[in-house]
Amino acid sequence: MQKDPIHLTNHILGAGAKAGAVDVAAAASRNSVNGVSLPIVDPHSAEAFRRRSLCSFDQPGVVMTKLPQELEDSQHEFGSKLVVIMVGLPARGKSYLVKKLQRYLTWLQYDTKVFNVGNRRRTASKGDNKNGTSHSHAFFDPQNKAAKTIRDELALESLEELIAWLKQGGRVGIHDATNSSRERRKMLLNRLESEPNCRVLFIESICTDPVVLSHNISMKLSSPDYKGMDEKTARDDFRKRLENYERSYQTLGEDDEEDGIQYCKLINVGKKVIAYNIQGYLAGQCIFYLMNFNLSPRCIWLTRHGESVDNIVGKIGDAPLSAKGKKYGACLSRFIKQQRKENERSRRVEAEAGMAISPQREKTVAVWTSMLTRTKETVEEFDPKEYDIKHIRFLNEIYAGICEGLSYSQIEQLYPEEYEARRVSKLFYRYPGMGGESYLDVIQRLNPLIIELERMTSDLLIVTHRVVLRILLGYLMDIDRSKMPDMDVHLHTVYCVEPKPHGTVVRKFRWVEELDWFVEETVEK
Amino acid sequence: MQKDPIHLTNHILGAGAKAGAVDVAAAASRNSVNGVSLPIVDPHSAEAFRRRSLCSFDQPGVVMTKLPQELEDSQHEFGSKLVVIMVGLPARGKSYLVKKLQRYLTWLQYDTKVFNVGNRRRTASKGDNKNGTSHSHAFFDPQNKAAKTIRDELALESLEELIAWLKQGGRVGIHDATNSSRERRKMLLNRLESEPNCRVLFIESICTDPVVLSHNISMKLSSPDYKGMDEKTARDDFRKRLENYERSYQTLGEDDEEDGIQYCKLINVGKKVIAYNIQGYLAGQCIFYLMNFNLSPRCIWLTRHGESVDNIVGKIGDAPLSAKGKKYGACLSRFIKQQRKENERSRRVEAEAGMAISPQREKTVAVWTSMLTRTKETVEEFDPKEYDIKHIRFLNEIYAGICEGLSYSQIEQLYPEEYEARRVSKLFYRYPGMGGESYLDVIQRLNPLIIELERMTSDLLIVTHRVVLRILLGYLMDIDRSKMPDMDVHLHTVYCVEPKPHGTVVRKFRWVEELDWFVEETVEK
C-alpha cells in the first residue's frame, strides 16, 4: 500500500541516519487509551514500545526513534496512529475539513486516508436497493429501525477498513460520517477498545452562520444522491433528511467527556474552538491547523526569483539578478497590480450577487520573499507603502551542504555516490555536510509558514526558490509526494492559486520577454 | 527601556538583513480592532502601516518587514502589540500561567511584561491605608462601593502603565488581575478603544479540580497579604474573599462574544480549552503554548555531548568522541539510572503525603539527541528498550556557515570583521554564508521542541551542543537575553531542571573523571 514508506528509507537520509533509527516516535506508555484501561505489559516488550510510540513527538524525517534491534523489521507498526472520527450534521462542512486535514497531514508525510461512509452507502445501494430508499430522507429517519441497522453496519464496515489500513502502515485514518448520536459514537469506541494501538480524536463541525449554511446546502444538492432530481424535490428531500438527523443529534459534550475521549469542536469555521483532553502530539498539530484556517476569498501567487547570474551558468549559490531577471521583477510588479484590480472587480461582482460566503476584509497584499539576494531583488519594484513586504528565512532555498555553490554536473563528478543517492530518492535525500537539508527538512521548516498562510486573509505573493516552490505547490495543489520533487517549476512563471470552498483553482502565467508581459498556460498536475 | 531592542539591530543580522528591513510584521489593515470600528485611514499612511502590523506574521529575527524609508526611524511603533487581560477567581493559577507565558514570549524575543494589580494594591495601601482594610476580605465585597472604586482605579492605573510601556516599544503587556465581572472588562476595553494599535486577548483560567484548587489556596496563604497572620485566620479571610469574588463573577461567554473580542478559556490546566475569535499571529502562538503544558512532576536533564576529538583542538565540526568522551557517556547512563531511582522514591513519598497535584503517569524516560555523531555516541550505552531514544535534527548545533570547521582563533584571523561583529552581539549575529545561523534562528527552530517538552509528561534527557544548551536553559531557567549567549555551559556537566508549581528547581552535576561519577555544584544564574 505504501509505495515509498518513510519508515524504510532512513538509510538514505544522509548524515542523520543510521541503521536502527527510524522516524517513529514515543513518549508515553500510558496505561489508558481512549478512556479504556489497558492491561499492564512488560515495559521492555514490543507491545510497550508500540503503545508509547502512539502519541509522542513524531515529525517524519526530522525526528527518528532508535528501535531495539529485534524490532527493526516491524517498523511499520510503530509511530503515532490516529483515528479521527468526524461528528456533525450534514452540510456542516465536514468533508471540506476532512479534505483539508488530509492534504495537510499527507504533506507533512503522515500517510492519511479518508473513509467516507456516505460513499459506501451509495456504492452498497447500487445493486440491492434499486428503489433508491437508501438515499431518500426516509432512510435517515431515526425511527426507521431497519435503515438504522444498515447505517450502523456501513459505519462499522468503514471503521474496519480504516483499522486494517492503519495496521498495514497507515498513520491517520479519518472516519467521515455524521456520527451524530452518542450511541453511534459509543459503538465505534467499543470496536476500537480492542485496538490499543490507535488513538482516537473526535472532531465535530458546527455551523450556525446562515450564509455559510445556505451555501453548504446548495452544494449538497449537486451530490450524487440527487443526480437527475429537480432542484425543488432535492431541496425538499434534503431538508427532511436534515430534520431526521437533527432529531437524534447529540453534540459532543460532558457525557462524552466522561468516556475519557479527546475531542475538538469547531464552531463556524474556527471562529470558536473547544478542545478537550488533547494528549497526542499529532492530535495537537491537527487542532492547531484547524484553528487557523479561514474561508476568505483570496489569491496566492507564487514564483521563483528572476534569473540570477548563477542561473545562467547552472550553479547553486546566492547571486544577484541578471539584467533579464531584473526586467522580470519589474514586469511582475505591474502584473500583480493588474491582477489585484481584476480581483477587486470580480469580488465586487460576487458580493453583489450574494455569492461571497465570507467578506473580503483586507486590501493589503502581502509579499513574502526569502532572505537571499535574488528574491529580494525580484521585488525591488514593489512599494513597501502599498505592499506588506516580508523577508522570511524559512523561504530560503534548500541548503545543499558541501554541494553548495556547485553545478549538478560538478556534483556528479566530485560526489558520484551522492549524485546517485539523490537521483534515487530526491524526497528523502539529505545533502551531506553540516546543515545540509533534505526535502523533508524543508517541509518541516515551511510548516509554520503554511499555518500562517492559512490564517491570514489577505492576498499573498511568494517569491522563492525551486525546491521551496515545489514543496509549497505540493501542499496547495495536493500533489503526490512521488511527483512533487520532480515537478517542473520554471523561472519567470507565476502560479496563481485560489482556495475555493469546492477545491483549489490554479492558473499559470509565463513571462514572455519579447512582450514583457505574461501569457496564461495550461496547468498539468 | 529596551536595552537591546531587536528592532535596531538588523544591521548586524548578517546575510539576511538590509537597511529598511525590520522584524516587525504586518498583514491586515482591518478596520475594526477589539470589536471597535476604527475610522478609515489613508492606506499608504504610517497609521495604516501601524495597524496592519498588529496581528501578522512576526517572528523576531526570522521574519523582517521592509519599512518605507520615512518610517525607519519609528520602528519601535510597529510589530504585533498584544494586551493580555487575565480573568479568573483568585487561586485559579492565573499568576502561574502569566509567569509561564511571559517566560515563553520573552524567550521568543517578544518583550513581555506583567502588570499585577494585586501588587499595586499592596504598594498603594502601604502609606494611606494603615488599618489594612485593602487586604481583608471586606475590601473585596462587591457591595463595598468605596472599595470597588479603589479596585477599579488600581486596575485602570495598571492598564495605563501597560499602555505606556507598549508605546515605548514593549510587545506584550499582561494585565494580571481577577477582572472577573463583565463591567470591569468593559471598563478596560473602553480605555483601550482609543488605542487602535493594541490588540486585546482575554485569557480566563478556570479550575474545578479540587486537588489543584486546595493546593493553590494553600499557596495563597503564604502571600504577603497574610504575612504575620495565623493560618486559621488567614484561611478564613481568604475563603470570605473568594466568596465575595464569586458573588460578582461572570465567566467569559456569549455576552463577551458580542463585544467582538478574542478570548481563550483554560479549564483545569489545559484539560479543556475554548478559543474564540482568535485572529492575530501572536495570539495563536500564545494559545497553542497554553494548550500544551501540564503539571506532571518530572525531571529534565540537559548536557552537552561527551568530549569530541575536535573539542581537544578547539575546532567546530562533527567529530566522533574521544576516549574521555566515551567514558563520560557510559557514566551518564549509570547516573541517569540512579537519578530515576531517586525520583521514583521521592515521588512515592510525595504521593503518599498527598502532596502530588498531578499523578505520575509514565515511567519511560525520553532521551533526545541531535543528529550529529558526538551526541549520538554519547547515548550509546542507553538501551532503546528502556529509554525512548530520539535523534532530532532541531537539536543540532548552530550552523556556522563559512566558519564551520574553523577554530575561533582561525575565524579571528580569516574574518576579523565577522569575529568582531559576533563579539559585539552574539545573540543577533548570523554566521555568514548559505545556511549560516544566528542565536535567534536557533531559538525559532527549537520552538516546536519547547512545545513538545511542555506537552510530554515523562522524564527527559537532552544531549546537545553548547549554543543549543544555552538557549534551552535560557528558556527553562528564564535567563536574561543579555546573559544567555555568554553562559558558561561546560562539557561533562548535567543540569537537572524540575518545573514545580512555585518555580523551577535547577541542580547541576559535574562529572569528575578520577571518580568516574558526578558531584553536585552550585548553580549561578
Short mmCIF file of C-alpha atoms in Angstrom, two decimals, chain B residues 27-296:
data_model
loop_
_atom_site.label_atom_id
_atom_site.label_comp_id
_atom_site.label_asym_id
_atom_site.label_seq_id
_atom_site.Cartn_x
_atom_site.Cartn_y
_atom_site.Cartn_z
CA ALA B 27 -0.80 41.59 7.18
CA ALA B 28 -4.06 43.29 7.88
CA SER B 29 -5.27 46.87 7.86
CA ARG B 30 -8.59 45.71 9.28
CA ASN B 31 -10.98 48.49 10.05
CA SER B 32 -12.10 47.01 13.33
CA VAL B 33 -9.98 46.15 16.33
CA ASN B 34 -11.25 44.58 19.56
CA GLY B 35 -14.75 44.91 18.21
CA VAL B 36 -14.42 48.67 17.85
CA SER B 37 -14.77 50.20 14.41
CA LEU B 38 -11.94 52.50 13.51
CA PRO B 39 -12.02 55.49 11.19
CA ILE B 40 -10.77 54.60 7.73
CA VAL B 41 -7.27 55.94 7.17
CA ASP B 42 -5.22 56.54 4.04
CA PRO B 43 -3.98 53.04 3.18
CA HIS B 44 -0.49 54.40 2.46
CA SER B 45 -0.12 56.27 5.72
CA ALA B 46 2.05 55.36 8.67
CA GLU B 47 -1.16 54.80 10.64
CA ALA B 48 -2.32 52.14 8.18
CA PHE B 49 1.09 50.54 8.35
CA ARG B 50 0.98 50.51 12.12
CA ARG B 51 -2.46 48.90 12.13
CA ARG B 52 -1.71 46.14 9.73
CA SER B 53 1.47 45.26 11.59
CA LEU B 54 -0.64 44.48 14.65
CA CYS B 55 -1.59 40.91 14.19
CA SER B 56 0.52 39.47 11.46
CA PHE B 57 3.39 37.04 10.96
CA ASP B 58 6.13 38.17 13.23
CA GLN B 59 9.00 36.09 14.48
CA PRO B 60 11.90 38.17 15.75
CA GLY B 61 14.97 37.56 13.63
CA VAL B 62 13.30 35.19 11.16
CA VAL B 63 10.71 37.48 9.59
CA MET B 64 11.64 41.03 8.59
CA THR B 65 9.27 43.65 7.30
CA LYS B 66 10.54 46.18 4.79
CA LEU B 67 9.52 49.65 6.02
CA PRO B 68 9.06 52.71 3.83
CA GLN B 69 12.15 54.89 4.19
CA GLU B 70 10.39 57.68 6.09
CA LEU B 71 9.24 55.26 8.76
CA GLU B 72 12.58 53.69 9.50
CA ASP B 73 13.16 55.98 12.47
CA SER B 74 9.97 54.95 14.23
CA GLN B 75 10.49 51.21 14.06
CA HIS B 76 9.50 50.61 17.67
CA GLU B 77 5.92 51.64 16.84
CA PHE B 78 5.43 48.68 14.55
CA GLY B 79 5.03 44.96 15.05
CA SER B 80 2.39 42.96 16.83
CA LYS B 81 1.41 44.50 20.15
CA LEU B 82 -0.77 42.49 22.42
CA VAL B 83 -2.61 43.34 25.61
CA VAL B 84 -3.37 40.14 27.50
CA ILE B 85 -6.11 40.61 30.09
CA MET B 86 -6.36 37.82 32.61
CA VAL B 87 -9.73 36.72 34.00
CA GLY B 88 -10.48 34.36 36.85
CA LEU B 89 -11.15 33.92 40.53
CA PRO B 90 -8.25 34.05 42.97
CA ALA B 91 -6.26 30.84 43.38
CA ARG B 92 -7.01 29.65 39.86
CA GLY B 93 -3.37 29.66 38.81
CA LYS B 94 -3.52 32.95 36.90
CA SER B 95 -0.17 34.21 38.08
CA TYR B 96 1.39 30.83 37.34
CA LEU B 97 0.04 30.96 33.76
CA VAL B 98 1.15 34.54 33.41
CA LYS B 99 4.69 33.81 34.52
CA LYS B 100 4.92 30.85 32.16
CA LEU B 101 3.59 32.82 29.23
CA GLN B 102 5.93 35.72 29.95
CA ARG B 103 8.91 33.40 30.08
CA TYR B 104 7.98 31.77 26.76
CA LEU B 105 7.30 35.00 24.89
CA THR B 106 10.43 36.65 26.25
CA TRP B 107 12.44 33.66 25.11
CA LEU B 108 10.90 34.04 21.64
CA GLN B 109 12.24 37.62 21.89
CA TYR B 110 8.93 39.46 22.25
CA ASP B 111 9.43 41.97 25.07
CA THR B 112 6.80 40.94 27.60
CA LYS B 113 5.91 42.49 30.94
CA VAL B 114 3.37 41.60 33.64
CA PHE B 115 1.35 44.34 35.34
CA ASN B 116 -0.04 42.84 38.53
CA VAL B 117 -2.91 44.72 40.10
CA GLY B 118 -2.65 42.93 43.46
CA ASN B 119 0.94 44.12 43.90
CA ARG B 120 -0.17 47.67 43.08
CA ARG B 121 -2.91 47.41 45.71
CA ARG B 122 -0.43 46.29 48.33
CA THR B 123 2.03 49.03 47.40
CA ALA B 124 -0.69 51.68 47.31
CA SER B 125 -2.05 50.70 50.70
CA LYS B 126 1.27 50.93 52.48
CA GLY B 127 1.04 54.66 53.12
CA ASP B 128 -2.53 55.80 53.25
CA ASN B 129 -4.30 52.71 54.43
CA LYS B 130 -2.71 51.75 57.69
CA ASN B 131 -5.61 49.74 59.08
CA GLY B 132 -5.08 47.16 56.36
CA THR B 133 -8.65 47.12 55.07
CA SER B 134 -7.37 46.96 51.49
CA HIS B 135 -6.16 43.40 52.16
CA SER B 136 -9.00 41.98 54.21
CA HIS B 137 -11.97 40.22 52.67
CA ALA B 138 -14.24 43.26 53.24
CA PHE B 139 -12.23 45.14 50.63
CA PHE B 140 -13.42 42.61 48.02
CA ASP B 141 -17.12 42.83 48.88
CA PRO B 142 -18.97 43.86 45.67
CA GLN B 143 -21.36 45.91 47.88
CA ASN B 144 -18.47 47.92 49.28
CA LYS B 145 -18.75 50.81 46.84
CA ALA B 146 -15.75 52.77 48.11
CA ALA B 147 -13.51 49.71 47.89
CA LYS B 148 -14.84 48.88 44.45
CA THR B 149 -13.90 52.38 43.22
CA ILE B 150 -10.40 51.93 44.56
CA ARG B 151 -10.11 48.49 42.97
CA ASP B 152 -11.29 49.83 39.61
CA GLU B 153 -8.84 52.72 39.85
CA LEU B 154 -5.99 50.36 40.60
CA ALA B 155 -6.93 48.22 37.61
CA LEU B 156 -7.02 51.24 35.33
CA GLU B 157 -3.74 52.56 36.64
CA SER B 158 -2.12 49.24 35.85
CA LEU B 159 -3.59 49.40 32.37
CA GLU B 160 -2.25 52.93 31.83
CA GLU B 161 1.18 51.77 32.86
CA LEU B 162 0.87 48.83 30.48
CA ILE B 163 -0.18 51.02 27.53
CA ALA B 164 2.66 53.47 28.15
CA TRP B 165 5.10 50.59 28.21
CA LEU B 166 3.80 49.20 24.90
CA LYS B 167 4.22 52.63 23.33
CA GLN B 168 7.83 52.70 24.36
CA GLY B 169 8.46 49.54 22.36
CA GLY B 170 7.10 46.70 24.50
CA ARG B 171 5.32 43.91 22.62
CA VAL B 172 3.12 42.02 25.06
CA GLY B 173 1.69 43.59 28.22
CA ILE B 174 -0.16 41.28 30.61
CA HIS B 175 -2.82 42.72 32.91
CA ASP B 176 -2.75 40.28 35.81
CA ALA B 177 -5.90 40.66 37.92
CA THR B 178 -9.17 38.83 38.52
CA ASN B 179 -11.13 41.08 36.10
CA SER B 180 -13.99 38.81 37.00
CA SER B 181 -17.03 40.95 36.16
CA ARG B 182 -18.19 41.93 32.73
CA GLU B 183 -18.46 45.52 33.91
CA ARG B 184 -14.77 45.58 34.82
CA ARG B 185 -13.81 44.07 31.46
CA LYS B 186 -15.95 46.62 29.63
CA MET B 187 -14.18 49.36 31.55
CA LEU B 188 -10.78 48.12 30.42
CA LEU B 189 -12.00 47.68 26.83
CA ASN B 190 -13.36 51.23 26.82
CA ARG B 191 -9.99 52.58 27.79
CA LEU B 192 -8.36 50.51 25.03
CA GLU B 193 -10.76 51.84 22.40
CA SER B 194 -8.58 54.87 21.90
CA GLU B 195 -5.55 52.64 21.34
CA PRO B 196 -6.07 51.18 17.89
CA ASN B 197 -2.52 49.89 17.92
CA CYS B 198 -3.06 47.33 20.65
CA ARG B 199 -4.80 44.03 20.15
CA VAL B 200 -6.53 42.53 23.16
CA LEU B 201 -6.62 38.89 24.18
CA PHE B 202 -8.59 37.77 27.23
CA ILE B 203 -7.32 34.65 28.96
CA GLU B 204 -9.52 33.11 31.64
CA SER B 205 -8.32 30.42 33.97
CA ILE B 206 -10.93 28.12 35.45
CA CYS B 207 -10.14 25.40 37.90
CA THR B 208 -12.64 22.86 39.13
CA ASP B 209 -10.18 20.15 40.13
CA PRO B 210 -10.39 20.01 43.94
CA VAL B 211 -6.81 18.77 44.37
CA VAL B 212 -5.28 21.60 42.33
CA LEU B 213 -7.63 24.12 43.95
CA SER B 214 -6.76 23.19 47.51
CA HIS B 215 -3.07 23.25 46.58
CA ASN B 216 -3.45 26.75 45.08
CA ILE B 217 -5.28 28.04 48.14
CA SER B 218 -2.55 26.78 50.44
CA MET B 219 -0.02 28.64 48.34
CA LYS B 220 -2.12 31.83 48.52
CA LEU B 221 -1.90 31.80 52.31
CA SER B 222 1.81 32.45 52.08
CA SER B 223 1.05 35.63 50.06
CA PRO B 224 2.18 39.00 51.50
CA ASP B 225 -1.49 39.78 52.26
CA TYR B 226 -1.40 37.23 55.08
CA LYS B 227 2.05 37.94 56.43
CA GLY B 228 2.15 37.50 60.18
CA MET B 229 -1.40 36.13 60.34
CA ASP B 230 -2.08 32.69 61.84
CA GLU B 231 -3.14 30.05 59.34
CA LYS B 232 -6.72 29.67 60.52
CA THR B 233 -7.46 33.43 60.39
CA ALA B 234 -5.78 33.68 57.01
CA ARG B 235 -7.65 30.72 55.55
CA ASP B 236 -10.90 32.12 56.90
CA ASP B 237 -10.30 35.55 55.43
CA PHE B 238 -9.27 34.12 52.08
CA ARG B 239 -12.36 31.93 51.97
CA LYS B 240 -14.51 35.04 52.53
CA ARG B 241 -12.58 36.94 49.88
CA LEU B 242 -13.26 34.11 47.45
CA GLU B 243 -16.97 34.22 48.30
CA ASN B 244 -17.02 37.95 47.61
CA TYR B 245 -15.44 37.41 44.25
CA GLU B 246 -17.75 34.54 43.43
CA ARG B 247 -20.79 36.76 44.02
CA SER B 248 -19.85 39.04 41.14
CA TYR B 249 -18.01 36.53 38.98
CA GLN B 250 -19.06 36.32 35.34
CA THR B 251 -17.21 33.83 33.21
CA LEU B 252 -16.29 34.80 29.64
CA GLY B 253 -19.17 33.82 27.42
CA GLU B 254 -21.70 34.78 24.84
CA ASP B 255 -22.14 38.30 26.23
CA ASP B 256 -18.47 38.99 25.78
CA GLU B 257 -18.58 37.40 22.32
CA GLU B 258 -21.00 40.13 21.30
CA ASP B 259 -18.26 42.65 22.04
CA GLY B 260 -16.24 41.11 19.22
CA ILE B 261 -13.30 40.36 21.48
CA GLN B 262 -10.91 37.43 21.21
CA TYR B 263 -10.62 35.19 24.22
CA CYS B 264 -9.31 31.90 25.46
CA LYS B 265 -10.62 29.91 28.43
CA LEU B 266 -8.34 27.38 30.04
CA ILE B 267 -10.16 24.85 32.17
CA ASN B 268 -8.21 22.69 34.59
CA VAL B 269 -4.71 23.44 33.30
CA GLY B 270 -5.41 22.97 29.63
CA LYS B 271 -7.61 19.86 30.00
CA LYS B 272 -10.28 21.83 28.16
CA VAL B 273 -9.57 24.91 26.08
CA ILE B 274 -12.12 27.24 24.49
CA ALA B 275 -10.77 29.73 21.99
CA TYR B 276 -12.97 32.40 20.46
CA ASN B 277 -12.31 34.70 17.52
CA ILE B 278 -8.52 34.32 17.63
CA GLN B 279 -7.11 36.50 14.89
CA GLY B 280 -3.57 37.59 15.46
CA TYR B 281 -0.47 35.53 14.80
CA LEU B 282 0.90 36.18 18.26
CA ALA B 283 -2.42 35.36 19.95
CA GLY B 284 -2.46 32.00 18.14
CA GLN B 285 1.06 31.23 19.37
CA CYS B 286 0.09 32.07 22.96
CA ILE B 287 -2.89 29.75 22.85
CA PHE B 288 -1.02 26.87 21.24
CA TYR B 289 1.56 27.17 24.01
CA LEU B 290 -1.00 27.30 26.82
CA MET B 291 -2.91 24.36 25.32
CA ASN B 292 0.11 22.16 25.56
CA PHE B 293 1.56 22.40 29.04
CA ASN B 294 0.89 20.15 32.00
CA LEU B 295 1.76 19.92 35.69
CA SER B 296 3.13 16.37 35.90
#
